[in-house]
XYZ file of C-alpha atoms in Angstrom:
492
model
C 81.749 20.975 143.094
C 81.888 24.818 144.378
C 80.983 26.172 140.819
C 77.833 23.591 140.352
C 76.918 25.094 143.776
C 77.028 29.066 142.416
C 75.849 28.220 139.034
C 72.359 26.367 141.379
C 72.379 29.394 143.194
C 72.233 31.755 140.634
C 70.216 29.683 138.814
C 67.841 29.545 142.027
C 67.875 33.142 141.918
C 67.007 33.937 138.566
C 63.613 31.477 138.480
C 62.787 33.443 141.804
C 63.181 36.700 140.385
C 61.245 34.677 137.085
C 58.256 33.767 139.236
C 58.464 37.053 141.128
C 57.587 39.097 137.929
C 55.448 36.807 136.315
C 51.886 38.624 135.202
C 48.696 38.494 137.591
C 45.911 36.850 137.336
C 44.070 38.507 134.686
C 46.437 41.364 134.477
C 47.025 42.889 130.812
C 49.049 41.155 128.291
C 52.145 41.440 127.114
C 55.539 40.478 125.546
C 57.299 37.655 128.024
C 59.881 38.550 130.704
C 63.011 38.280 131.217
C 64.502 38.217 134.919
C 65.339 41.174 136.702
C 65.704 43.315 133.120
C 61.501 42.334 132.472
C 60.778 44.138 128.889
C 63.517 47.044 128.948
C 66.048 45.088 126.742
C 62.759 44.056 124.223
C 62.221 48.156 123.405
C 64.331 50.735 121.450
C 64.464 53.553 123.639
C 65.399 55.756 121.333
C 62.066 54.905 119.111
C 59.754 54.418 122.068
C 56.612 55.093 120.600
C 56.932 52.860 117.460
C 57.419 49.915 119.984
C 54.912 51.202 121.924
C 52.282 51.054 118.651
C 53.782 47.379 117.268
C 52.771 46.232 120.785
C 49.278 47.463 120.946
C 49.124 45.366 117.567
C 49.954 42.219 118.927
C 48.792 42.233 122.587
C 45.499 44.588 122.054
C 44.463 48.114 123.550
C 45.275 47.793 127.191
C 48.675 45.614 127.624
C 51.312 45.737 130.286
C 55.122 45.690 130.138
C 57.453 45.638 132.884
C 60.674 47.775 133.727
C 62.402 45.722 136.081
C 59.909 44.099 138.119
C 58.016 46.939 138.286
C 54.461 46.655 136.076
C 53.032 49.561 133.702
C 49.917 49.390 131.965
C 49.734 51.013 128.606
C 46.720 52.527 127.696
C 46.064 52.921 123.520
C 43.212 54.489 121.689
C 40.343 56.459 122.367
C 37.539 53.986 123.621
C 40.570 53.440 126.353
C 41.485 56.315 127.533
C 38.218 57.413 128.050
C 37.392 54.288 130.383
C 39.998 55.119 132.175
C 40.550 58.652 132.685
C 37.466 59.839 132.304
C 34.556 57.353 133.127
C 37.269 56.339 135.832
C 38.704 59.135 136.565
C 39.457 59.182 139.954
C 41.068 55.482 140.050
C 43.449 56.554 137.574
C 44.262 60.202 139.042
C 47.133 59.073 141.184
C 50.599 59.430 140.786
C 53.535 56.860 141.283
C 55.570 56.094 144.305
C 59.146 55.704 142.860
C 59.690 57.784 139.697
C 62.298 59.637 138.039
C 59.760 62.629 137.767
C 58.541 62.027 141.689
C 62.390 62.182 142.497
C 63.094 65.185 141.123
C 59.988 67.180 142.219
C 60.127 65.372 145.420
C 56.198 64.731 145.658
C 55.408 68.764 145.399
C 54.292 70.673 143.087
C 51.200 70.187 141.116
C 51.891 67.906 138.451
C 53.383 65.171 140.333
C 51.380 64.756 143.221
C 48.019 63.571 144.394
C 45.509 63.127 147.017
C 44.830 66.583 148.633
C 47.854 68.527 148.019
C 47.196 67.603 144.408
C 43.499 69.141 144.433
C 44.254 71.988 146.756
C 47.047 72.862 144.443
C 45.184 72.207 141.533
C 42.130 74.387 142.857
C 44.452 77.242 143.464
C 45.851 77.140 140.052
C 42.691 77.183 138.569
C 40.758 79.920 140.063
C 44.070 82.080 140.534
C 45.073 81.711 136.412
C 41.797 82.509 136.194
C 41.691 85.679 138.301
C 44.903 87.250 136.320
C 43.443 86.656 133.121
C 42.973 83.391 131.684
C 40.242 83.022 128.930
C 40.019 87.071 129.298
C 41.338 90.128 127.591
C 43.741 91.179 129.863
C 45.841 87.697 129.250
C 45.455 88.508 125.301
C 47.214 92.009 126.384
C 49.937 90.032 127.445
C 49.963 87.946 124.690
C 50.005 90.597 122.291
C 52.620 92.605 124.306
C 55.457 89.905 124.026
C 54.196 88.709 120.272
C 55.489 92.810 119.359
C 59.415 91.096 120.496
C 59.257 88.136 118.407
C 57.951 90.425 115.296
C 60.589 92.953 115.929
C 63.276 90.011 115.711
C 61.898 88.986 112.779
C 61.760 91.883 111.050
C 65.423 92.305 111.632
C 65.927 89.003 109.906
C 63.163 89.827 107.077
C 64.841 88.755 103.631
C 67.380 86.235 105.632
C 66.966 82.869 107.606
C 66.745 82.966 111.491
C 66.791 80.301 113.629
C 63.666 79.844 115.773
C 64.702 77.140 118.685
C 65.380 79.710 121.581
C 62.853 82.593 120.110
C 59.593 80.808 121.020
C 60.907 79.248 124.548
C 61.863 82.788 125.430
C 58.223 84.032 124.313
C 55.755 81.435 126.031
C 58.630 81.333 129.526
C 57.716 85.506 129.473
C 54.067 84.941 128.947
C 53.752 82.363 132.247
C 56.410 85.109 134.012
C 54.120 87.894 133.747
C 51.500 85.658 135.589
C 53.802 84.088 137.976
C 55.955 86.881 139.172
C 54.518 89.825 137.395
C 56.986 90.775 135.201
C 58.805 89.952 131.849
C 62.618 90.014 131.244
C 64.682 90.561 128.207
C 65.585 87.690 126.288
C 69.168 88.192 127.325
C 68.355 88.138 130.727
C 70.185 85.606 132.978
C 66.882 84.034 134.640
C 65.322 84.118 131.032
C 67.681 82.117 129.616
C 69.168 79.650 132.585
C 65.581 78.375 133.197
C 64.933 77.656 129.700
C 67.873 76.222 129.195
C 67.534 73.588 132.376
C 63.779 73.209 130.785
C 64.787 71.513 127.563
C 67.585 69.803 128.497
C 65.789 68.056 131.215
C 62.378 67.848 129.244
C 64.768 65.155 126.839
C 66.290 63.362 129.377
C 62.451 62.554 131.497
C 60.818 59.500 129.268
C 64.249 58.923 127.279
C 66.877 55.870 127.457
C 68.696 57.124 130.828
C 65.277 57.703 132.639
C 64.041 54.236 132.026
C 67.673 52.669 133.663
C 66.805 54.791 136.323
C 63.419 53.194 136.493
C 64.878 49.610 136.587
C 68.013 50.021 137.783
C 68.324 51.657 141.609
C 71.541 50.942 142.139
C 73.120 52.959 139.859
C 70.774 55.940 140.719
C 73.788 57.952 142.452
C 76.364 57.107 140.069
C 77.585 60.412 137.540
C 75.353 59.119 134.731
C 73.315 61.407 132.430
C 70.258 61.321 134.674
C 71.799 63.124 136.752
C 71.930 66.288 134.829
C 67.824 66.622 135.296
C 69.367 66.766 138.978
C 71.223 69.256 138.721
C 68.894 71.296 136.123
C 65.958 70.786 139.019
C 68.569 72.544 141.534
C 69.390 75.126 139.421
C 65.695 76.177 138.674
C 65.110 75.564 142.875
C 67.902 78.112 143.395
C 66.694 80.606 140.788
C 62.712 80.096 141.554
C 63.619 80.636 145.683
C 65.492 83.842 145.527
C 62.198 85.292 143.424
C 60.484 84.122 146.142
C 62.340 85.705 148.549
C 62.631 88.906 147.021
C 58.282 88.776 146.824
C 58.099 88.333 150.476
C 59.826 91.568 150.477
C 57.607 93.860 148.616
C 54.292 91.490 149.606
C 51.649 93.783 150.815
C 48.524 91.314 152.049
C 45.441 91.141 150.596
C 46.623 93.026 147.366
C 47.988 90.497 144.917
C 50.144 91.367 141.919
C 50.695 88.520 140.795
C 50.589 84.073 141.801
C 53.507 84.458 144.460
C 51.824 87.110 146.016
C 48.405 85.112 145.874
C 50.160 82.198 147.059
C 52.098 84.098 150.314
C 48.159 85.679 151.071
C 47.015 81.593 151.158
C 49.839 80.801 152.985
C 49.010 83.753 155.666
C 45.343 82.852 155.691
C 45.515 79.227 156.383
C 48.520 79.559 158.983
C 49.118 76.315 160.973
C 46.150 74.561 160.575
C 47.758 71.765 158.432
C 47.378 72.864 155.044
C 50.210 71.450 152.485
C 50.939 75.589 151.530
C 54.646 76.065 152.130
C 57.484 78.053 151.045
C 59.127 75.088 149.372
C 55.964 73.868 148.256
C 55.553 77.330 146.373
C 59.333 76.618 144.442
C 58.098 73.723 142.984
C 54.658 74.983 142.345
C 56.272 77.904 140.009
C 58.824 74.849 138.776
C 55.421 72.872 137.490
C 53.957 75.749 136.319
C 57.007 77.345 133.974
C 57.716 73.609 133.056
C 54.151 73.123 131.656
C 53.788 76.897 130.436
C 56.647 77.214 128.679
C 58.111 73.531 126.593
C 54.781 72.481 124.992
C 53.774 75.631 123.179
C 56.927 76.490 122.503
C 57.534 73.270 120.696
C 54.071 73.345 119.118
C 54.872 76.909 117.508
C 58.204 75.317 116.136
C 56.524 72.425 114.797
C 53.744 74.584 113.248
C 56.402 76.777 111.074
C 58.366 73.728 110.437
C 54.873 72.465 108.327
C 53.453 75.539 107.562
C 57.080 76.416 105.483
C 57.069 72.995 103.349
C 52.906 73.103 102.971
C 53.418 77.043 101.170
C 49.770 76.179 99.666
C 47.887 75.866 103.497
C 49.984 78.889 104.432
C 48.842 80.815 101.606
C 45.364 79.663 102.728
C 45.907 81.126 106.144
C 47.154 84.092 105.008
C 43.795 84.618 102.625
C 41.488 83.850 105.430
C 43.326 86.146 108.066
C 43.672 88.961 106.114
C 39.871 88.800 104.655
C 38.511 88.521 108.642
C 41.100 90.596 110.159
C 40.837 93.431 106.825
C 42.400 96.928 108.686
C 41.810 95.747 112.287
C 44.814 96.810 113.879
C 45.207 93.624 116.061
C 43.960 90.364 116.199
C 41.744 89.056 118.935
C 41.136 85.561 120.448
C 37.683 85.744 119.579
C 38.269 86.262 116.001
C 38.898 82.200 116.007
C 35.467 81.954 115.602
C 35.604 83.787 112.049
C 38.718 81.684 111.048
C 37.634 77.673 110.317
C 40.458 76.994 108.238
C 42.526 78.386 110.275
C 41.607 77.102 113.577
C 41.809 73.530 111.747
C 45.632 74.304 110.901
C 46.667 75.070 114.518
C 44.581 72.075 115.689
C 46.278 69.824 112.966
C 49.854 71.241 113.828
C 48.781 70.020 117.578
C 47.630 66.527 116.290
C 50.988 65.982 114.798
C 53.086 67.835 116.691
C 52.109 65.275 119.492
C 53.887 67.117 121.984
C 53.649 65.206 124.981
C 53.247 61.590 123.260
C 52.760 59.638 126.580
C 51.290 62.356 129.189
C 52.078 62.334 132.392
C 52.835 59.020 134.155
C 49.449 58.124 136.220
C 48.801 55.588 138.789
C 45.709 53.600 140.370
C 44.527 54.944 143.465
C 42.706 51.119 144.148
C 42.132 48.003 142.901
C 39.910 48.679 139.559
C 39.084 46.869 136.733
C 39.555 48.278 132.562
C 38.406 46.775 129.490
C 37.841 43.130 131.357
C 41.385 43.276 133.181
C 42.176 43.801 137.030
C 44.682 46.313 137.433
C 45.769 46.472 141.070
C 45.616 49.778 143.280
C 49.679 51.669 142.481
C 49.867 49.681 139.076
C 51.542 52.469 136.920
C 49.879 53.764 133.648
C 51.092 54.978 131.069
C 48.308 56.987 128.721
C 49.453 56.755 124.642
C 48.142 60.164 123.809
C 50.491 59.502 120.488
C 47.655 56.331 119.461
C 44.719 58.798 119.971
C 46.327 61.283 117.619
C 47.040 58.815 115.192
C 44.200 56.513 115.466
C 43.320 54.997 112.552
C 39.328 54.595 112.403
C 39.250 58.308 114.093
C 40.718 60.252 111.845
C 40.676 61.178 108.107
C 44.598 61.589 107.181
C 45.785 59.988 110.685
C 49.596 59.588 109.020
C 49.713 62.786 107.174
C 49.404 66.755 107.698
C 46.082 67.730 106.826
C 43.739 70.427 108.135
C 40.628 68.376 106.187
C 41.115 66.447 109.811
C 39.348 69.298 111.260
C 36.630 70.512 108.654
C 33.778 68.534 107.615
C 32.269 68.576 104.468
C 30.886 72.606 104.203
C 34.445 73.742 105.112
C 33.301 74.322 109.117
C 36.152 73.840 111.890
C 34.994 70.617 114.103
C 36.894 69.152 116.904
C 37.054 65.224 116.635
C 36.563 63.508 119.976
C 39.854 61.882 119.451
C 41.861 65.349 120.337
C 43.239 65.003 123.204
C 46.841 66.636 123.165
C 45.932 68.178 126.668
C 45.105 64.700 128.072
C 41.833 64.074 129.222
C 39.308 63.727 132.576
C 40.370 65.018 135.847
C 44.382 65.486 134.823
C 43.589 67.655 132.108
C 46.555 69.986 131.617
C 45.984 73.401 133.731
C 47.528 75.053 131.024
C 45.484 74.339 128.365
C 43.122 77.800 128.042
C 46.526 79.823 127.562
C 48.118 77.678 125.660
C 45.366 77.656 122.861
C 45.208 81.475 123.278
C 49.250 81.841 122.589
C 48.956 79.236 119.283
C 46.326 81.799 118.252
C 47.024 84.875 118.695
C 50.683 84.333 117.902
C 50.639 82.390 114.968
C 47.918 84.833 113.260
C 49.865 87.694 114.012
C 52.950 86.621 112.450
C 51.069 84.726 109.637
C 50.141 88.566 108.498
C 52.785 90.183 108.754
C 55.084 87.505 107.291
C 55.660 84.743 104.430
C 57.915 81.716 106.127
C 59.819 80.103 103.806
C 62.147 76.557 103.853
C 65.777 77.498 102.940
C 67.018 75.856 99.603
C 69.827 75.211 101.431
C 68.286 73.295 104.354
C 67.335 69.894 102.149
C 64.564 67.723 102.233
C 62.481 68.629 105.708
C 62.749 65.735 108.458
C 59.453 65.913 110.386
C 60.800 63.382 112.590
C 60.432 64.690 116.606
C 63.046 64.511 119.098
C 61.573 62.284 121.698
C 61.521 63.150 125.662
C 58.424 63.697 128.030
C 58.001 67.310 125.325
C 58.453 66.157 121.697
C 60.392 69.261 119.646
C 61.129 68.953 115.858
C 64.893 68.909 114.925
C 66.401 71.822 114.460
C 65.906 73.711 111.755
C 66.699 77.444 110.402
C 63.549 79.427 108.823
C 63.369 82.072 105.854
C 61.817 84.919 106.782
C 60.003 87.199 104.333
C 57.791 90.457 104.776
C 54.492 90.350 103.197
C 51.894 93.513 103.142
C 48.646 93.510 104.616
C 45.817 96.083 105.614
C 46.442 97.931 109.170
C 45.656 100.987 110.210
C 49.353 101.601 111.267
C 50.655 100.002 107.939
């Protein structure tokens, strides 16, 4: 008699929890339920995105799924994304309550929040990157002057194979540094290579397997399981980031900004206590968002663009033709020599289409009740943009399944930008990052294009283009062959 009473009970509890997460009234499709787990036992974890796509196929452009009981709208394709975070741009600009990534930048930052903090942060960013060089020559100077340190390493390795996975992290993190705290540090260096490391490791643990328990499964949010290590990675970097703000405050002089610290500690002075969201700990996780942002996705994008450009020899050979014809004895390449370079330009572009570094953005929510493609979506639904669909989408791209620059050339050989590239995300959470960023692929991949031939090791087998997925796609490792090649210079 006792056991027929649990197994009711239980049974009582599970059509409750049933009912509970059943789908609004015209809310988005999607695959059915099941209580308390919703659709996390329904998707491989480890293969996200090809769920993510065989979903879109049966339930349509805009479908839900739930993790837990908690709903996320998936947004696919172009038409979309541009309903929603462009034409709709600021119903779709928030930011979730209860997130891994909210937990472990504690709602400050940049990235991660919203309302006014988010645009007075954002603002700041902005017209400060701007002011120390973004988009200008002084911010190709420091391009150019960290570039000479990867060519010197692989000129040591010319004739051998090297391998890249650290070289470019260590790059882009120095480029960001020399904005951030005004300075660059040897790739040896102990800040150098602590905060990169905490940056991939936790970049592959945000979106993966563990994040999504975390998503569904509160309970076991303390308990020593792998999620915890972005924990402990976000301490580390709060523990490095704070002592180089302390050591700022020291040699701050107001009103004469070196660098974004400084800029930041003059804001801070100026607006004093009249209740703006500028704070010292607010600062740590400002630089956090910023070396996050500036240093995984172009980093990854370089490796991925040598990982192609060695197994497609005949489109680097192609680059190498067209660089050396524009660039002829010009001692150094500039940023506006892109505009000489079509075929060029269309490979880096390409390499960003498939590359596909951040596949599913940045986790958005609705700031109210709205409505998308004919569906009510309810004001804190989360959303998750498929930047991976746009990439690929069929009717919007030449060669969406395959590497080829012909996606970005029409028919007299001209460089054109299809509406459907978006790796940057689109409307008003547009990545901040995305003027230096296209500088870096640039200038850095042109500059080591002429001085060197890249070439896959017999050794290393058949090429697996297959990414690593977390919140930053990287390509598996790989070692590269590294060969000199002769070009015109004036200092040749």
């Amino acid at each position: 008699m006792l056991g027929s009473v649990i197994l009711l009970c239980i049974s009582f509890s599970l059509f409750i929890l049933f009912v509970r997460t059943r789908r609004p009234t015209n809310f988005p499709p999607g695959p059915r339920l099941i209580p308390i787990f919703g659709n996390l036992l329904q998707l491989n974890l480890v293969d996200l995105l090809n769920d993510l796509k065989k979903l879109s196929e049966s339930y349509g452009k805009v479908y839900s799924i739930y993790l837990g009981r908690k709903p996320v709208v998936v947004l696919n394709g172009l038409q979309a994304m541009k309903e929603a975070l462009v034409t709709q741009s600021v119903e779709f600009a928030g930011r979730p309550k209860d997130h891994i990534a909210i937990d472990l930048t504690e709602r400050k930052g940049v990235v991660m929040t919203d309302g006014s903090i988010w645009k007075e942060h954002r603002r700041f960013a902005l017209t400060t990157l701007r002011n120390f060089g973004m988009g200008k020559r002084s911010m190709e100077e420091r391009i150019l002057g960290e570039i000479s340190y990867i060519v010197t390493h692989l000129e040591k390795n010319a004739g051998k194979t090297t391998d890249p996975q650290t070289l470019f992290h260590e790059a882009t993190f120095n480029i960001i540094c020399t904005v951030l705290f005004g300075t660059r540090y040897k790739h040896e260096d102990e800040f150098l290579q602590l905060n990169i490391h905490c940056i991939r490791e936790t970049a592959k643990i945000i979106n993966g397997p563990w994040s999504m328990i975390y998503e569904m499964l509160p309970l076991l949010r303390n308990l020593p399981l792998p999620f915890q290590k972005a924990f402990e990675n976000r301490d580390l970097m709060k523990k490095s980031l704070g002592d180089q703000v302390s050591q700022h405050k020291k040699s701050w002089v107001p009103g004469e900004p070196w660098d974004l610290i400084d800029c930041y500690l003059d804001k801070m002075e100026k607006r004093g206590d009249d209740g703006s969201s500028f704070s010292e700990e607010q600062l740590v996780f400002y630089l956090l968002d910023l070396l996050f942002a500036g240093t995984d996705t172009s980093s990854n994008t370089l490796l991925t663009a040598f990982l192609y450009l060695m197994t497609h020899p005949d489109v680097q050979e192609r680059c190498q033709k067209e660089i050396d014809e524009v660039l002829g004895e010009k001692e150094q390449v500039s940023f506006e020599d892109r505009h000489r370079m079509p075929y060029t330009q269309a490979v880096i572009h390409e390499v960003q289409r498939v590359a596909d570094t951040v596949p599913l953005s940045v986790i958005h929510a609705t700031t109210k009740d709205t409505r998308l493609m004919g569906y009510d979506i309810p004001k804190g639904t989360l959303v998750i943009p498929n930047l991976s669909s746009v990439l690929s989408e069929e009717n919007q791209w030449k060669f969406p399944h395959e590497f080829n620059p012909s996606n970005f050339l029409n028919d007299e050989e001209e460089f054109v930008k299809p509406e459907a590239f978006m790796p940057f995300s689109a409307g008003s959470r547009v990545c901040l990052g995305e003027g230096l960023a296209r500088m870096e692929l640039f200038l850095i991949l042109v500059t080591l294009l002429r001085r060197f031939k890249f070439v896959w090791p017999e050794e290393a087998g058949v090429p697996d283009y297959t990414p690593v997925f977390g919140v930053t796609q990287t390509p598996k490792t790989y070692r590269m062959g590294v060969r000199l090649r002769q070009f015109n210079s004036v200092n040749s």
